[in-house]
Short mmCIF file of C-alpha atoms in Angstrom, two decimals:
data_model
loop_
_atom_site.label_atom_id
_atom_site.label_comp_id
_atom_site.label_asym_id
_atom_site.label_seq_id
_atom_site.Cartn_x
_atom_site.Cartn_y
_atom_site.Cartn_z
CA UNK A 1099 20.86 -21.93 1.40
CA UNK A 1100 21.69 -19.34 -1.12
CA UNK A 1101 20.85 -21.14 -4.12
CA UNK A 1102 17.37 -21.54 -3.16
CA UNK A 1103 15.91 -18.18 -3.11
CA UNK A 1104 17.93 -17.28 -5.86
CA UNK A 1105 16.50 -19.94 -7.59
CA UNK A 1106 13.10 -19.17 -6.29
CA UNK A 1107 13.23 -15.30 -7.81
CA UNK A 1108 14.96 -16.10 -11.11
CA UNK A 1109 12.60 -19.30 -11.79
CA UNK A 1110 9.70 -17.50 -10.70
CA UNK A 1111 9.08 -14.26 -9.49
CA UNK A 1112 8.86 -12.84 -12.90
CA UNK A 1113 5.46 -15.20 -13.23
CA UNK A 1114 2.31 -12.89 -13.63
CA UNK A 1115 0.61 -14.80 -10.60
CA UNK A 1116 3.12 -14.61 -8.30
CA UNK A 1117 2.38 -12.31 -5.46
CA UNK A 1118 3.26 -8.38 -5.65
CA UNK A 1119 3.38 -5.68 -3.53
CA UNK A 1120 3.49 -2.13 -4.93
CA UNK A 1121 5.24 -3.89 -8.14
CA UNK A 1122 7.61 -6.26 -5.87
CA UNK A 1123 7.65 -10.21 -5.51
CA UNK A 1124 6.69 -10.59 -2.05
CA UNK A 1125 8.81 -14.09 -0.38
CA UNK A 1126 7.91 -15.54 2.76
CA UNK A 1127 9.89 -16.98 5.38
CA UNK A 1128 9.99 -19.56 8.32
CA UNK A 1129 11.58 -20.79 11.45
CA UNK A 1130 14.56 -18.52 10.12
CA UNK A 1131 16.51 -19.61 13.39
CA UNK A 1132 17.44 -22.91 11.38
CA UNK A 1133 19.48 -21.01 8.54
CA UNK A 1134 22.61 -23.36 8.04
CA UNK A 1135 26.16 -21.55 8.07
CA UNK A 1136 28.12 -23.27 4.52
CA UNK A 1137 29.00 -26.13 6.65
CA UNK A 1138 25.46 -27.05 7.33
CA UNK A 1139 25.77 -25.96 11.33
CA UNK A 1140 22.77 -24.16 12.59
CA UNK A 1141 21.89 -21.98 15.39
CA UNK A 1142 21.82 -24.05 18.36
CA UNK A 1143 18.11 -22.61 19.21
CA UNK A 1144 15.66 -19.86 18.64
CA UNK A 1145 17.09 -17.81 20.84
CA UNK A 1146 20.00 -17.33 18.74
CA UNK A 1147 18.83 -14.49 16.72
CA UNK A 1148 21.99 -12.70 16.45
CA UNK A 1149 23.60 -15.62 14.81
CA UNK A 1150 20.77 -16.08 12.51
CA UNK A 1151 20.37 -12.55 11.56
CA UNK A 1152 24.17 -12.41 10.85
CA UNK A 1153 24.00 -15.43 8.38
CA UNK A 1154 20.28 -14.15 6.75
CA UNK A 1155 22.05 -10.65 6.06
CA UNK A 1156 24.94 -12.84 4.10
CA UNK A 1157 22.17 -14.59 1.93
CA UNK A 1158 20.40 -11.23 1.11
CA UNK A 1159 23.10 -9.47 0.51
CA UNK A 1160 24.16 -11.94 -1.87
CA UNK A 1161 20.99 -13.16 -3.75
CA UNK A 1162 19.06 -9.80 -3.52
CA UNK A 1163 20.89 -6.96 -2.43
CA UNK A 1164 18.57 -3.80 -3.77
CA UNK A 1165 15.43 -5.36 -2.23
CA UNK A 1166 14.16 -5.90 -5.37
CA UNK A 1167 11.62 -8.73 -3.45
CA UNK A 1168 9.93 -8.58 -0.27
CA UNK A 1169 11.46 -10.64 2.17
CA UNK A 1170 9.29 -11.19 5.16
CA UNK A 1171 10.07 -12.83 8.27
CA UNK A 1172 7.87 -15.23 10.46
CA UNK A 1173 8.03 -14.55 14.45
CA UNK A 1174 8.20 -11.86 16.63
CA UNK A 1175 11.62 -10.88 16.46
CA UNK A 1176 12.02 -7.07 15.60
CA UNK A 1177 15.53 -7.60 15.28
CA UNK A 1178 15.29 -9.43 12.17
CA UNK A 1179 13.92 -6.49 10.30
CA UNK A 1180 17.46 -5.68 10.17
CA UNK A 1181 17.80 -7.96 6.94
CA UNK A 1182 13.85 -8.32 6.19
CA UNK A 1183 11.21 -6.11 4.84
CA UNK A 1184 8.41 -7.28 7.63
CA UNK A 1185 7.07 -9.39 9.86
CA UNK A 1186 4.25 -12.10 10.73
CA UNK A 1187 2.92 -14.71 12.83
CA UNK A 1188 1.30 -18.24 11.02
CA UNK A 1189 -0.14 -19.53 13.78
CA UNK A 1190 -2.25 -17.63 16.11
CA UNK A 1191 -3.83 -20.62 17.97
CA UNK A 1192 -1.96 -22.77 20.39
CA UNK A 1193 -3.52 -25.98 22.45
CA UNK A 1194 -1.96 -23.51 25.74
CA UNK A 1195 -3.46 -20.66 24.49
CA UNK A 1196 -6.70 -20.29 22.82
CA UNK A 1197 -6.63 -16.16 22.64
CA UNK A 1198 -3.10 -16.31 21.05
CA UNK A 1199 -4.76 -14.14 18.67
CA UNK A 1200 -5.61 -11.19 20.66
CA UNK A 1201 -1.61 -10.59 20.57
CA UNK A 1202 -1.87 -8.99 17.34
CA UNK A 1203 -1.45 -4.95 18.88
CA UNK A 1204 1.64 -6.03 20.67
CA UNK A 1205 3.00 -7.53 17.38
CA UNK A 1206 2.35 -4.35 15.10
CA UNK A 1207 3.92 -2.66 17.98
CA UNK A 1208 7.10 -4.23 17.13
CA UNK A 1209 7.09 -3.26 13.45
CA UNK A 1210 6.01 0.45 13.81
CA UNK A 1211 8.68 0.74 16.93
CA UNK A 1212 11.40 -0.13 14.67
CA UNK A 1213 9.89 1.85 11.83
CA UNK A 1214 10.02 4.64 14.23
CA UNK A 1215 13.69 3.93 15.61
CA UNK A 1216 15.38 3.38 12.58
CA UNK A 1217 13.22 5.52 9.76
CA UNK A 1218 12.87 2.42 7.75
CA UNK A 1219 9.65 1.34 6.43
CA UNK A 1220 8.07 -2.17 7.09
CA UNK A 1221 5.29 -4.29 6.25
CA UNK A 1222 3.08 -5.68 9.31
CA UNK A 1223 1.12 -8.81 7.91
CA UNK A 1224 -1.64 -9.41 10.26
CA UNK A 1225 -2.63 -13.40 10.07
CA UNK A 1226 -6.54 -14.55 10.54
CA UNK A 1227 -7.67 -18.24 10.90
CA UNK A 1228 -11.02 -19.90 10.47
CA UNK A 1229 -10.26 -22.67 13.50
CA UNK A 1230 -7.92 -25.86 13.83
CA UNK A 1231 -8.23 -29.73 13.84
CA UNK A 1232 -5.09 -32.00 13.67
CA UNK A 1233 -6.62 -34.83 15.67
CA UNK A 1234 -6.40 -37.19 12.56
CA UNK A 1235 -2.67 -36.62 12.89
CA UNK A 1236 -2.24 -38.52 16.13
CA UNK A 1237 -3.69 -41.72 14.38
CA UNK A 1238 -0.79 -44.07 13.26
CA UNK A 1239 -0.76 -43.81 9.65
CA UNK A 1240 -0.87 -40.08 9.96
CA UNK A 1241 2.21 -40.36 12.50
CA UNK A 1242 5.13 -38.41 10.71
CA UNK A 1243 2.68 -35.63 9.78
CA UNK A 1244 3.15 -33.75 12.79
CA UNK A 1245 5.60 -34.65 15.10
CA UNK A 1246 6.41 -31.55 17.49
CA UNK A 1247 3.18 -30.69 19.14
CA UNK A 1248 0.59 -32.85 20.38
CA UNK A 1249 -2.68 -32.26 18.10
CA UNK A 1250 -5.13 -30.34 19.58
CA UNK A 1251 -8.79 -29.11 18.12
CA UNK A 1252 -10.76 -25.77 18.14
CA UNK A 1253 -14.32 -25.43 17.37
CA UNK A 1254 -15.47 -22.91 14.51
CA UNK A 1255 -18.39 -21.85 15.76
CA UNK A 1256 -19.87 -21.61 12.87
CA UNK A 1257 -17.37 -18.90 11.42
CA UNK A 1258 -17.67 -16.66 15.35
CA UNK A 1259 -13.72 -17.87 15.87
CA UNK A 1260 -12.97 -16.55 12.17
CA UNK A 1261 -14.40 -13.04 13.11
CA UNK A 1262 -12.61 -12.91 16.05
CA UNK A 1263 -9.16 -13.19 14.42
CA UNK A 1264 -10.43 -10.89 11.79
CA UNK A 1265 -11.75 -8.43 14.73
CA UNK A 1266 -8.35 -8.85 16.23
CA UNK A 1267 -6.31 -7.79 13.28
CA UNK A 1268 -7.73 -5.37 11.77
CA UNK A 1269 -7.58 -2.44 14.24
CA UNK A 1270 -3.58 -2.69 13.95
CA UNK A 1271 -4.32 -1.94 10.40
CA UNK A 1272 -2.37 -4.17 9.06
CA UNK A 1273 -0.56 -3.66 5.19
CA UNK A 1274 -1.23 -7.32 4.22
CA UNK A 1275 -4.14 -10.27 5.73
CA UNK A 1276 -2.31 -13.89 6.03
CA UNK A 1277 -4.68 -16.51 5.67
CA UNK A 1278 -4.47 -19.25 7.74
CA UNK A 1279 -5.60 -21.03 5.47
CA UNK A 1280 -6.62 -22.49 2.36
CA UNK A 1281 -6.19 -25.78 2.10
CA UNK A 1282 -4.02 -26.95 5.07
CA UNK A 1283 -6.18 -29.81 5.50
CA UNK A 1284 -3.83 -32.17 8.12
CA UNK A 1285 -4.21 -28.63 10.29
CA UNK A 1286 -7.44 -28.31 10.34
CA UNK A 1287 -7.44 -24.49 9.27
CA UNK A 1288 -8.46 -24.77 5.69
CA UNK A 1289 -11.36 -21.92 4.21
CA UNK A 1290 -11.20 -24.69 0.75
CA UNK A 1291 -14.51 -25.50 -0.01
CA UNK A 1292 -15.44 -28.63 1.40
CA UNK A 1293 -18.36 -31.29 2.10
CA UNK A 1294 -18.00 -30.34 6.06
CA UNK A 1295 -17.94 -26.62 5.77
CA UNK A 1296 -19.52 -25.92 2.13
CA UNK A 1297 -18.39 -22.43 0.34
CA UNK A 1298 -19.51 -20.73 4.02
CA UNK A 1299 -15.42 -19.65 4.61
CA UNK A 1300 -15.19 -18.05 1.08
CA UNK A 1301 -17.95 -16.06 1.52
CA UNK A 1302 -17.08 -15.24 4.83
CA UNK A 1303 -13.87 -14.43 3.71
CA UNK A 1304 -15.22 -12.36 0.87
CA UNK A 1305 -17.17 -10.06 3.30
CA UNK A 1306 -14.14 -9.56 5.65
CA UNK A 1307 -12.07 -8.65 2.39
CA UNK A 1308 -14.53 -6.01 1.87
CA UNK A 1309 -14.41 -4.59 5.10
CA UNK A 1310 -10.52 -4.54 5.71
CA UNK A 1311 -10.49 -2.89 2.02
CA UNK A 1312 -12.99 -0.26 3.03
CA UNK A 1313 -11.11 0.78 6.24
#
């Protein structure tokens, strides 16, 4: 697990086009609860944070210990700031629960609580999406595409769902907007032009840029 990041900053975080924050290579990561100790044994479930967190500190401390990159954390688990520089959700839509969205105050919460307990700085990444529509995963030749969660759909309304996520996020004023996405076609969430949707997400997009820039 260690040679991967490491390989990841040295191979290309120096690249002009790779994401920055105040001067910093920004790194994302995901379902962190599945970090492998060196014999390849991993936590036995999500719940397991302190065993994760233990073996994430290892890795940062020894492929980037001055911080020299962002490391941000997916999930809502403050206690993972302990080794990362932030937090954020991907998904903020869930077949169960169509206003997982409106969650986004409670998650900031977490961020500045531990920026207030401890006196260390993180980023909160708020995450926006345009819709979702994985129903061509359930055919058979799509099969091993998604295999954990039975597809759902969720109508655009014509970009109303987009604003909502956007209207959502940006009172928590957040230090970075996650798209959800670009071109995640199999998911449904793309903002890519297309033949369905046009260029009516990118300029959508644009004019939500402008207002989260002009808060």
């Amino acid at each position: 697990m260690i040679d991967t990041p490491r390989y990841l900053i040295a191979r290309h975080a120096a690249h002009p086009r790779f994401l920055r924050v105040a001067g910093r290579p920004i790194i994302l990561f995901s379902d962190l609860y599945r970090v492998p100790d060196p014999a390849g044994n991993r936590p036995a479930s999500d719940k397991d944070v302190a065993t994760a967190v233990a073996r994430w500190r290892e890795i940062r401390q020894a492929v980037d210990p001055n911080h020299t990159t962002w490391w941000i954390a997916e999930g809502l688990q403050p206690d993972y700031l302990a080794v990362f520089d932030g937090l954020y959700v991907y998904k903020i839509d869930h077949a169960c629960c169509p206003t997982a969205y409106r969650g986004a105050p409670r998650w900031v919460g977490r961020v500045r609580d531990w920026e207030r307990r401890t006196g260390q700085p993180k980023l909160w990444i708020g995450t926006v999406m345009p819709g979702w529509d994985d129903l061509n995963s359930a055919q058979p030749h799509c099969a091993d595409l998604r295999v954990s969660r039975a597809p759902f759909a969720r109508d655009r309304e014509n970009g109303a769902s987009y604003a909502r996520t956007w209207e959502a996020v940006l009172p928590t004023q957040p230090d970075l907007i996650l798209i959800h996405s670009f071109n995640e076609w199999v998911e449904g969430s793309y903002i890519e032009p297309s033949v369905r949707y046009g260029d009516l997400y990118l300029q959508l997009t644009a004019q939500w840029i402008s207002r989260y820039k002009g808060r």
